[in-house]
Amino acid sequence: MIATDTLGRPLRDLRISVTDRCNFRCTYCMPKEVFGHDYEFLRRDALLTFEEITRLARVFAAHGVEKIRLTGGEPLLRRDVDRLVGMLAEIPGLDLTLTTNGSLLPQKAAALAAAGLRRVTVSLDSLDDDVFRAMNDVDFPVERVLEGIDAAATAGLRPVKVNMVVKRGVNDDSVVDMARRFHGSGHIVRFIEFMDVGHTNGWRLDDVVPAAEIVEMIARELPLEPVEANYPGEVARRWRYRDGGGEIGVIASVTQPFCGACTRARLSADGKLYTCLFAVRGHDLRALLRAGANDNDLAEAIAGTWSRRADRYSELRTAETAALPKVEMSYIGG
Ligand code: SAM
């Protein structure tokens, strides 16, 4: 069992980025001016192979990780990702999930479920087609993401969680619509405060719509009551509709930071281990793997990194920290 970090937090969750590429150019995440035609994405041989990912996942699982989420970039762009899911699904006791923009779910949901994926989270920032097309900046229609959500539910990847990042003046008008649309559907919408991840998204505190305001907007139309967390350290705060229409979550990492309960590490597509979403530097596990390290060496490297962990970025955030050269979310894995 890996020891706790310097703030007494155990390692329980791992997000694995399987690619730094995406077919969307969400203006707040991979703005076209930065991630344009000449942007140098990771080369194929820089990416961890499925065998390397699975080997690391086994070491993490043997040392306390209970939940793995595949992400990116857009994880469904990684060729044969369902084969990776199948390999990870063989690790006993792991809760295996994936976060996607939904665009490829109609073709891939059934194969992912058959390979052993349990659930998916689908990102969707507005039901207003004009707003959504402008935000994804590749003119992708809402309707096709909704088809992806349906395909996931039909394949049994339920409940589908739907992530909406709320940015003031951009899509805050869409909050109540989103709540209404999924009320009673069995799916769970999670409203996320816009964060200062990376250093290319031009984040300003004024762009953040506080979670309390989001809950108030929704509750005015669809009365809500708070629900206990499913488990300690759950990132989303849960609210349920008083009329029995299901629940929503709000992720308030700016206005109500949850660093104290953060048990999450991230593995980039090229095998660097990061102990915070807002990190500047990672620990190169690929170098160890490719130098012939055995599982003990890998476990020691992971334990060493974790035991030195002191990150609590969201509790310390200021306008100055927002400008730090933090790694991009598309690279480290959202
Ligand atoms: N491509 C996949 C997707 O769209 O879900 C997975 C990667 S994406 C980086 C993961 C999540 O991070 C998405 O829900 C996205 O909206 C969210 N995200 C990206 N930048 C963000 C930011 N600055 N603040 C809050 N959430 C952000």
JSON list of N, CA and C in Angstrom, two decimals, residues 180-213:
[
{"chain": "A", "resi": 180, "resn": "ARG", "atom": "N", "xyz": [-33.18, 21.19, -17.13]},
{"chain": "A", "resi": 180, "resn": "ARG", "atom": "CA", "xyz": [-34.53, 20.75, -17.54]},
{"chain": "A", "resi": 180, "resn": "ARG", "atom": "C", "xyz": [-34.45, 19.54, -18.47]},
{"chain": "A", "resi": 181, "resn": "ARG", "atom": "N", "xyz": [-33.56, 19.62, -19.44]},
{"chain": "A", "resi": 181, "resn": "ARG", "atom": "CA", "xyz": [-33.47, 18.56, -20.46]},
{"chain": "A", "resi": 181, "resn": "ARG", "atom": "C", "xyz": [-33.16, 17.19, -19.83]},
{"chain": "A", "resi": 182, "resn": "PHE", "atom": "N", "xyz": [-32.29, 17.18, -18.81]},
{"chain": "A", "resi": 182, "resn": "PHE", "atom": "CA", "xyz": [-31.88, 15.88, -18.26]},
{"chain": "A", "resi": 182, "resn": "PHE", "atom": "C", "xyz": [-32.63, 15.52, -16.97]},
{"chain": "A", "resi": 183, "resn": "HIS", "atom": "N", "xyz": [-33.48, 16.44, -16.49]},
{"chain": "A", "resi": 183, "resn": "HIS", "atom": "CA", "xyz": [-34.34, 16.16, -15.33]},
{"chain": "A", "resi": 183, "resn": "HIS", "atom": "C", "xyz": [-35.21, 14.95, -15.68]},
{"chain": "A", "resi": 184, "resn": "GLY", "atom": "N", "xyz": [-35.20, 13.95, -14.83]},
{"chain": "A", "resi": 184, "resn": "GLY", "atom": "CA", "xyz": [-36.04, 12.77, -15.07]},
{"chain": "A", "resi": 184, "resn": "GLY", "atom": "C", "xyz": [-35.47, 11.77, -16.07]},
{"chain": "A", "resi": 185, "resn": "SER", "atom": "N", "xyz": [-34.27, 12.03, -16.60]},
{"chain": "A", "resi": 185, "resn": "SER", "atom": "CA", "xyz": [-33.72, 11.15, -17.65]},
{"chain": "A", "resi": 185, "resn": "SER", "atom": "C", "xyz": [-32.89, 10.00, -17.07]},
{"chain": "A", "resi": 186, "resn": "GLY", "atom": "N", "xyz": [-32.52, 10.12, -15.80]},
{"chain": "A", "resi": 186, "resn": "GLY", "atom": "CA", "xyz": [-31.60, 9.13, -15.23]},
{"chain": "A", "resi": 186, "resn": "GLY", "atom": "C", "xyz": [-30.14, 9.53, -15.42]},
{"chain": "A", "resi": 187, "resn": "HIS", "atom": "N", "xyz": [-29.88, 10.49, -16.30]},
{"chain": "A", "resi": 187, "resn": "HIS", "atom": "CA", "xyz": [-28.50, 10.97, -16.47]},
{"chain": "A", "resi": 187, "resn": "HIS", "atom": "C", "xyz": [-28.23, 12.07, -15.43]},
{"chain": "A", "resi": 188, "resn": "ILE", "atom": "N", "xyz": [-26.96, 12.30, -15.14]},
{"chain": "A", "resi": 188, "resn": "ILE", "atom": "CA", "xyz": [-26.61, 13.27, -14.08]},
{"chain": "A", "resi": 188, "resn": "ILE", "atom": "C", "xyz": [-25.78, 14.39, -14.69]},
{"chain": "A", "resi": 189, "resn": "VAL", "atom": "N", "xyz": [-26.33, 15.61, -14.71]},
{"chain": "A", "resi": 189, "resn": "VAL", "atom": "CA", "xyz": [-25.55, 16.73, -15.23]},
{"chain": "A", "resi": 189, "resn": "VAL", "atom": "C", "xyz": [-24.65, 17.25, -14.11]},
{"chain": "A", "resi": 190, "resn": "ARG", "atom": "N", "xyz": [-23.40, 17.54, -14.46]},
{"chain": "A", "resi": 190, "resn": "ARG", "atom": "CA", "xyz": [-22.49, 18.15, -13.50]},
{"chain": "A", "resi": 190, "resn": "ARG", "atom": "C", "xyz": [-22.01, 19.48, -14.05]},
{"chain": "A", "resi": 191, "resn": "PHE", "atom": "N", "xyz": [-22.30, 20.51, -13.29]},
{"chain": "A", "resi": 191, "resn": "PHE", "atom": "CA", "xyz": [-21.95, 21.86, -13.70]},
{"chain": "A", "resi": 191, "resn": "PHE", "atom": "C", "xyz": [-20.58, 22.18, -13.11]},
{"chain": "A", "resi": 192, "resn": "ILE", "atom": "N", "xyz": [-19.66, 22.61, -13.97]},
{"chain": "A", "resi": 192, "resn": "ILE", "atom": "CA", "xyz": [-18.27, 22.78, -13.54]},
{"chain": "A", "resi": 192, "resn": "ILE", "atom": "C", "xyz": [-17.85, 24.25, -13.63]},
{"chain": "A", "resi": 193, "resn": "GLU", "atom": "N", "xyz": [-17.31, 24.75, -12.55]},
{"chain": "A", "resi": 193, "resn": "GLU", "atom": "CA", "xyz": [-16.76, 26.12, -12.61]},
{"chain": "A", "resi": 193, "resn": "GLU", "atom": "C", "xyz": [-15.58, 26.16, -13.56]},
{"chain": "A", "resi": 194, "resn": "PHE", "atom": "N", "xyz": [-15.54, 27.18, -14.38]},
{"chain": "A", "resi": 194, "resn": "PHE", "atom": "CA", "xyz": [-14.44, 27.37, -15.33]},
{"chain": "A", "resi": 194, "resn": "PHE", "atom": "C", "xyz": [-13.14, 27.55, -14.55]},
{"chain": "A", "resi": 195, "resn": "MET", "atom": "N", "xyz": [-12.12, 26.75, -14.89]},
{"chain": "A", "resi": 195, "resn": "MET", "atom": "CA", "xyz": [-10.87, 26.76, -14.11]},
{"chain": "A", "resi": 195, "resn": "MET", "atom": "C", "xyz": [-9.71, 27.32, -14.92]},
{"chain": "A", "resi": 196, "resn": "ASP", "atom": "N", "xyz": [-8.68, 27.72, -14.19]},
{"chain": "A", "resi": 196, "resn": "ASP", "atom": "CA", "xyz": [-7.47, 28.27, -14.81]},
{"chain": "A", "resi": 196, "resn": "ASP", "atom": "C", "xyz": [-6.46, 27.17, -15.10]},
{"chain": "A", "resi": 197, "resn": "VAL", "atom": "N", "xyz": [-6.92, 26.08, -15.75]},
{"chain": "A", "resi": 197, "resn": "VAL", "atom": "CA", "xyz": [-5.97, 25.03, -16.12]},
{"chain": "A", "resi": 197, "resn": "VAL", "atom": "C", "xyz": [-5.09, 25.51, -17.26]},
{"chain": "A", "resi": 198, "resn": "GLY", "atom": "N", "xyz": [-3.89, 24.93, -17.36]},
{"chain": "A", "resi": 198, "resn": "GLY", "atom": "CA", "xyz": [-2.98, 25.32, -18.43]},
{"chain": "A", "resi": 198, "resn": "GLY", "atom": "C", "xyz": [-2.63, 26.80, -18.34]},
{"chain": "A", "resi": 199, "resn": "HIS", "atom": "N", "xyz": [-2.10, 27.34, -19.44]},
{"chain": "A", "resi": 199, "resn": "HIS", "atom": "CA", "xyz": [-1.85, 28.77, -19.41]},
{"chain": "A", "resi": 199, "resn": "HIS", "atom": "C", "xyz": [-2.18, 29.42, -20.74]},
{"chain": "A", "resi": 200, "resn": "THR", "atom": "N", "xyz": [-3.11, 28.78, -21.48]},
{"chain": "A", "resi": 200, "resn": "THR", "atom": "CA", "xyz": [-3.45, 29.38, -22.78]},
{"chain": "A", "resi": 200, "resn": "THR", "atom": "C", "xyz": [-4.92, 29.78, -22.86]},
{"chain": "A", "resi": 201, "resn": "ASN", "atom": "N", "xyz": [-5.69, 29.54, -21.79]},
{"chain": "A", "resi": 201, "resn": "ASN", "atom": "CA", "xyz": [-7.12, 29.77, -21.96]},
{"chain": "A", "resi": 201, "resn": "ASN", "atom": "C", "xyz": [-7.59, 31.15, -21.49]},
{"chain": "A", "resi": 202, "resn": "GLY", "atom": "N", "xyz": [-6.66, 32.01, -21.12]},
{"chain": "A", "resi": 202, "resn": "GLY", "atom": "CA", "xyz": [-7.00, 33.41, -20.82]},
{"chain": "A", "resi": 202, "resn": "GLY", "atom": "C", "xyz": [-7.95, 33.56, -19.64]},
{"chain": "A", "resi": 203, "resn": "TRP", "atom": "N", "xyz": [-7.85, 32.66, -18.68]},
{"chain": "A", "resi": 203, "resn": "TRP", "atom": "CA", "xyz": [-8.78, 32.62, -17.54]},
{"chain": "A", "resi": 203, "resn": "TRP", "atom": "C", "xyz": [-8.77, 33.92, -16.74]},
{"chain": "A", "resi": 204, "resn": "ARG", "atom": "N", "xyz": [-9.95, 34.37, -16.35]},
{"chain": "A", "resi": 204, "resn": "ARG", "atom": "CA", "xyz": [-10.08, 35.48, -15.41]},
{"chain": "A", "resi": 204, "resn": "ARG", "atom": "C", "xyz": [-11.16, 35.10, -14.40]},
{"chain": "A", "resi": 205, "resn": "LEU", "atom": "N", "xyz": [-10.98, 35.52, -13.16]},
{"chain": "A", "resi": 205, "resn": "LEU", "atom": "CA", "xyz": [-11.95, 35.17, -12.13]},
{"chain": "A", "resi": 205, "resn": "LEU", "atom": "C", "xyz": [-13.36, 35.64, -12.51]},
{"chain": "A", "resi": 206, "resn": "ASP", "atom": "N", "xyz": [-13.44, 36.74, -13.23]},
{"chain": "A", "resi": 206, "resn": "ASP", "atom": "CA", "xyz": [-14.76, 37.26, -13.64]},
{"chain": "A", "resi": 206, "resn": "ASP", "atom": "C", "xyz": [-15.52, 36.30, -14.55]},
{"chain": "A", "resi": 207, "resn": "ASP", "atom": "N", "xyz": [-14.79, 35.37, -15.19]},
{"chain": "A", "resi": 207, "resn": "ASP", "atom": "CA", "xyz": [-15.44, 34.42, -16.09]},
{"chain": "A", "resi": 207, "resn": "ASP", "atom": "C", "xyz": [-16.13, 33.28, -15.34]},
{"chain": "A", "resi": 208, "resn": "VAL", "atom": "N", "xyz": [-15.80, 33.15, -14.05]},
{"chain": "A", "resi": 208, "resn": "VAL", "atom": "CA", "xyz": [-16.30, 32.01, -13.28]},
{"chain": "A", "resi": 208, "resn": "VAL", "atom": "C", "xyz": [-17.71, 32.30, -12.77]},
{"chain": "A", "resi": 209, "resn": "VAL", "atom": "N", "xyz": [-18.62, 31.38, -13.01]},
{"chain": "A", "resi": 209, "resn": "VAL", "atom": "CA", "xyz": [-19.95, 31.48, -12.40]},
{"chain": "A", "resi": 209, "resn": "VAL", "atom": "C", "xyz": [-19.91, 30.57, -11.17]},
{"chain": "A", "resi": 210, "resn": "PRO", "atom": "N", "xyz": [-19.97, 31.15, -9.96]},
{"chain": "A", "resi": 210, "resn": "PRO", "atom": "CA", "xyz": [-19.83, 30.31, -8.76]},
{"chain": "A", "resi": 210, "resn": "PRO", "atom": "C", "xyz": [-20.92, 29.24, -8.68]},
{"chain": "A", "resi": 211, "resn": "ALA", "atom": "N", "xyz": [-20.54, 28.07, -8.19]},
{"chain": "A", "resi": 211, "resn": "ALA", "atom": "CA", "xyz": [-21.47, 26.95, -8.09]},
{"chain": "A", "resi": 211, "resn": "ALA", "atom": "C", "xyz": [-22.74, 27.35, -7.35]},
{"chain": "A", "resi": 212, "resn": "ALA", "atom": "N", "xyz": [-22.59, 28.19, -6.31]},
{"chain": "A", "resi": 212, "resn": "ALA", "atom": "CA", "xyz": [-23.78, 28.58, -5.52]},
{"chain": "A", "resi": 212, "resn": "ALA", "atom": "C", "xyz": [-24.79, 29.31, -6.42]},
{"chain": "A", "resi": 213, "resn": "GLU", "atom": "N", "xyz": [-24.27, 30.09, -7.33]},
{"chain": "A", "resi": 213, "resn": "GLU", "atom": "CA", "xyz": [-25.15, 30.82, -8.25]},
{"chain": "A", "resi": 213, "resn": "GLU", "atom": "C", "xyz": [-25.82, 29.85, -9.24]}
]
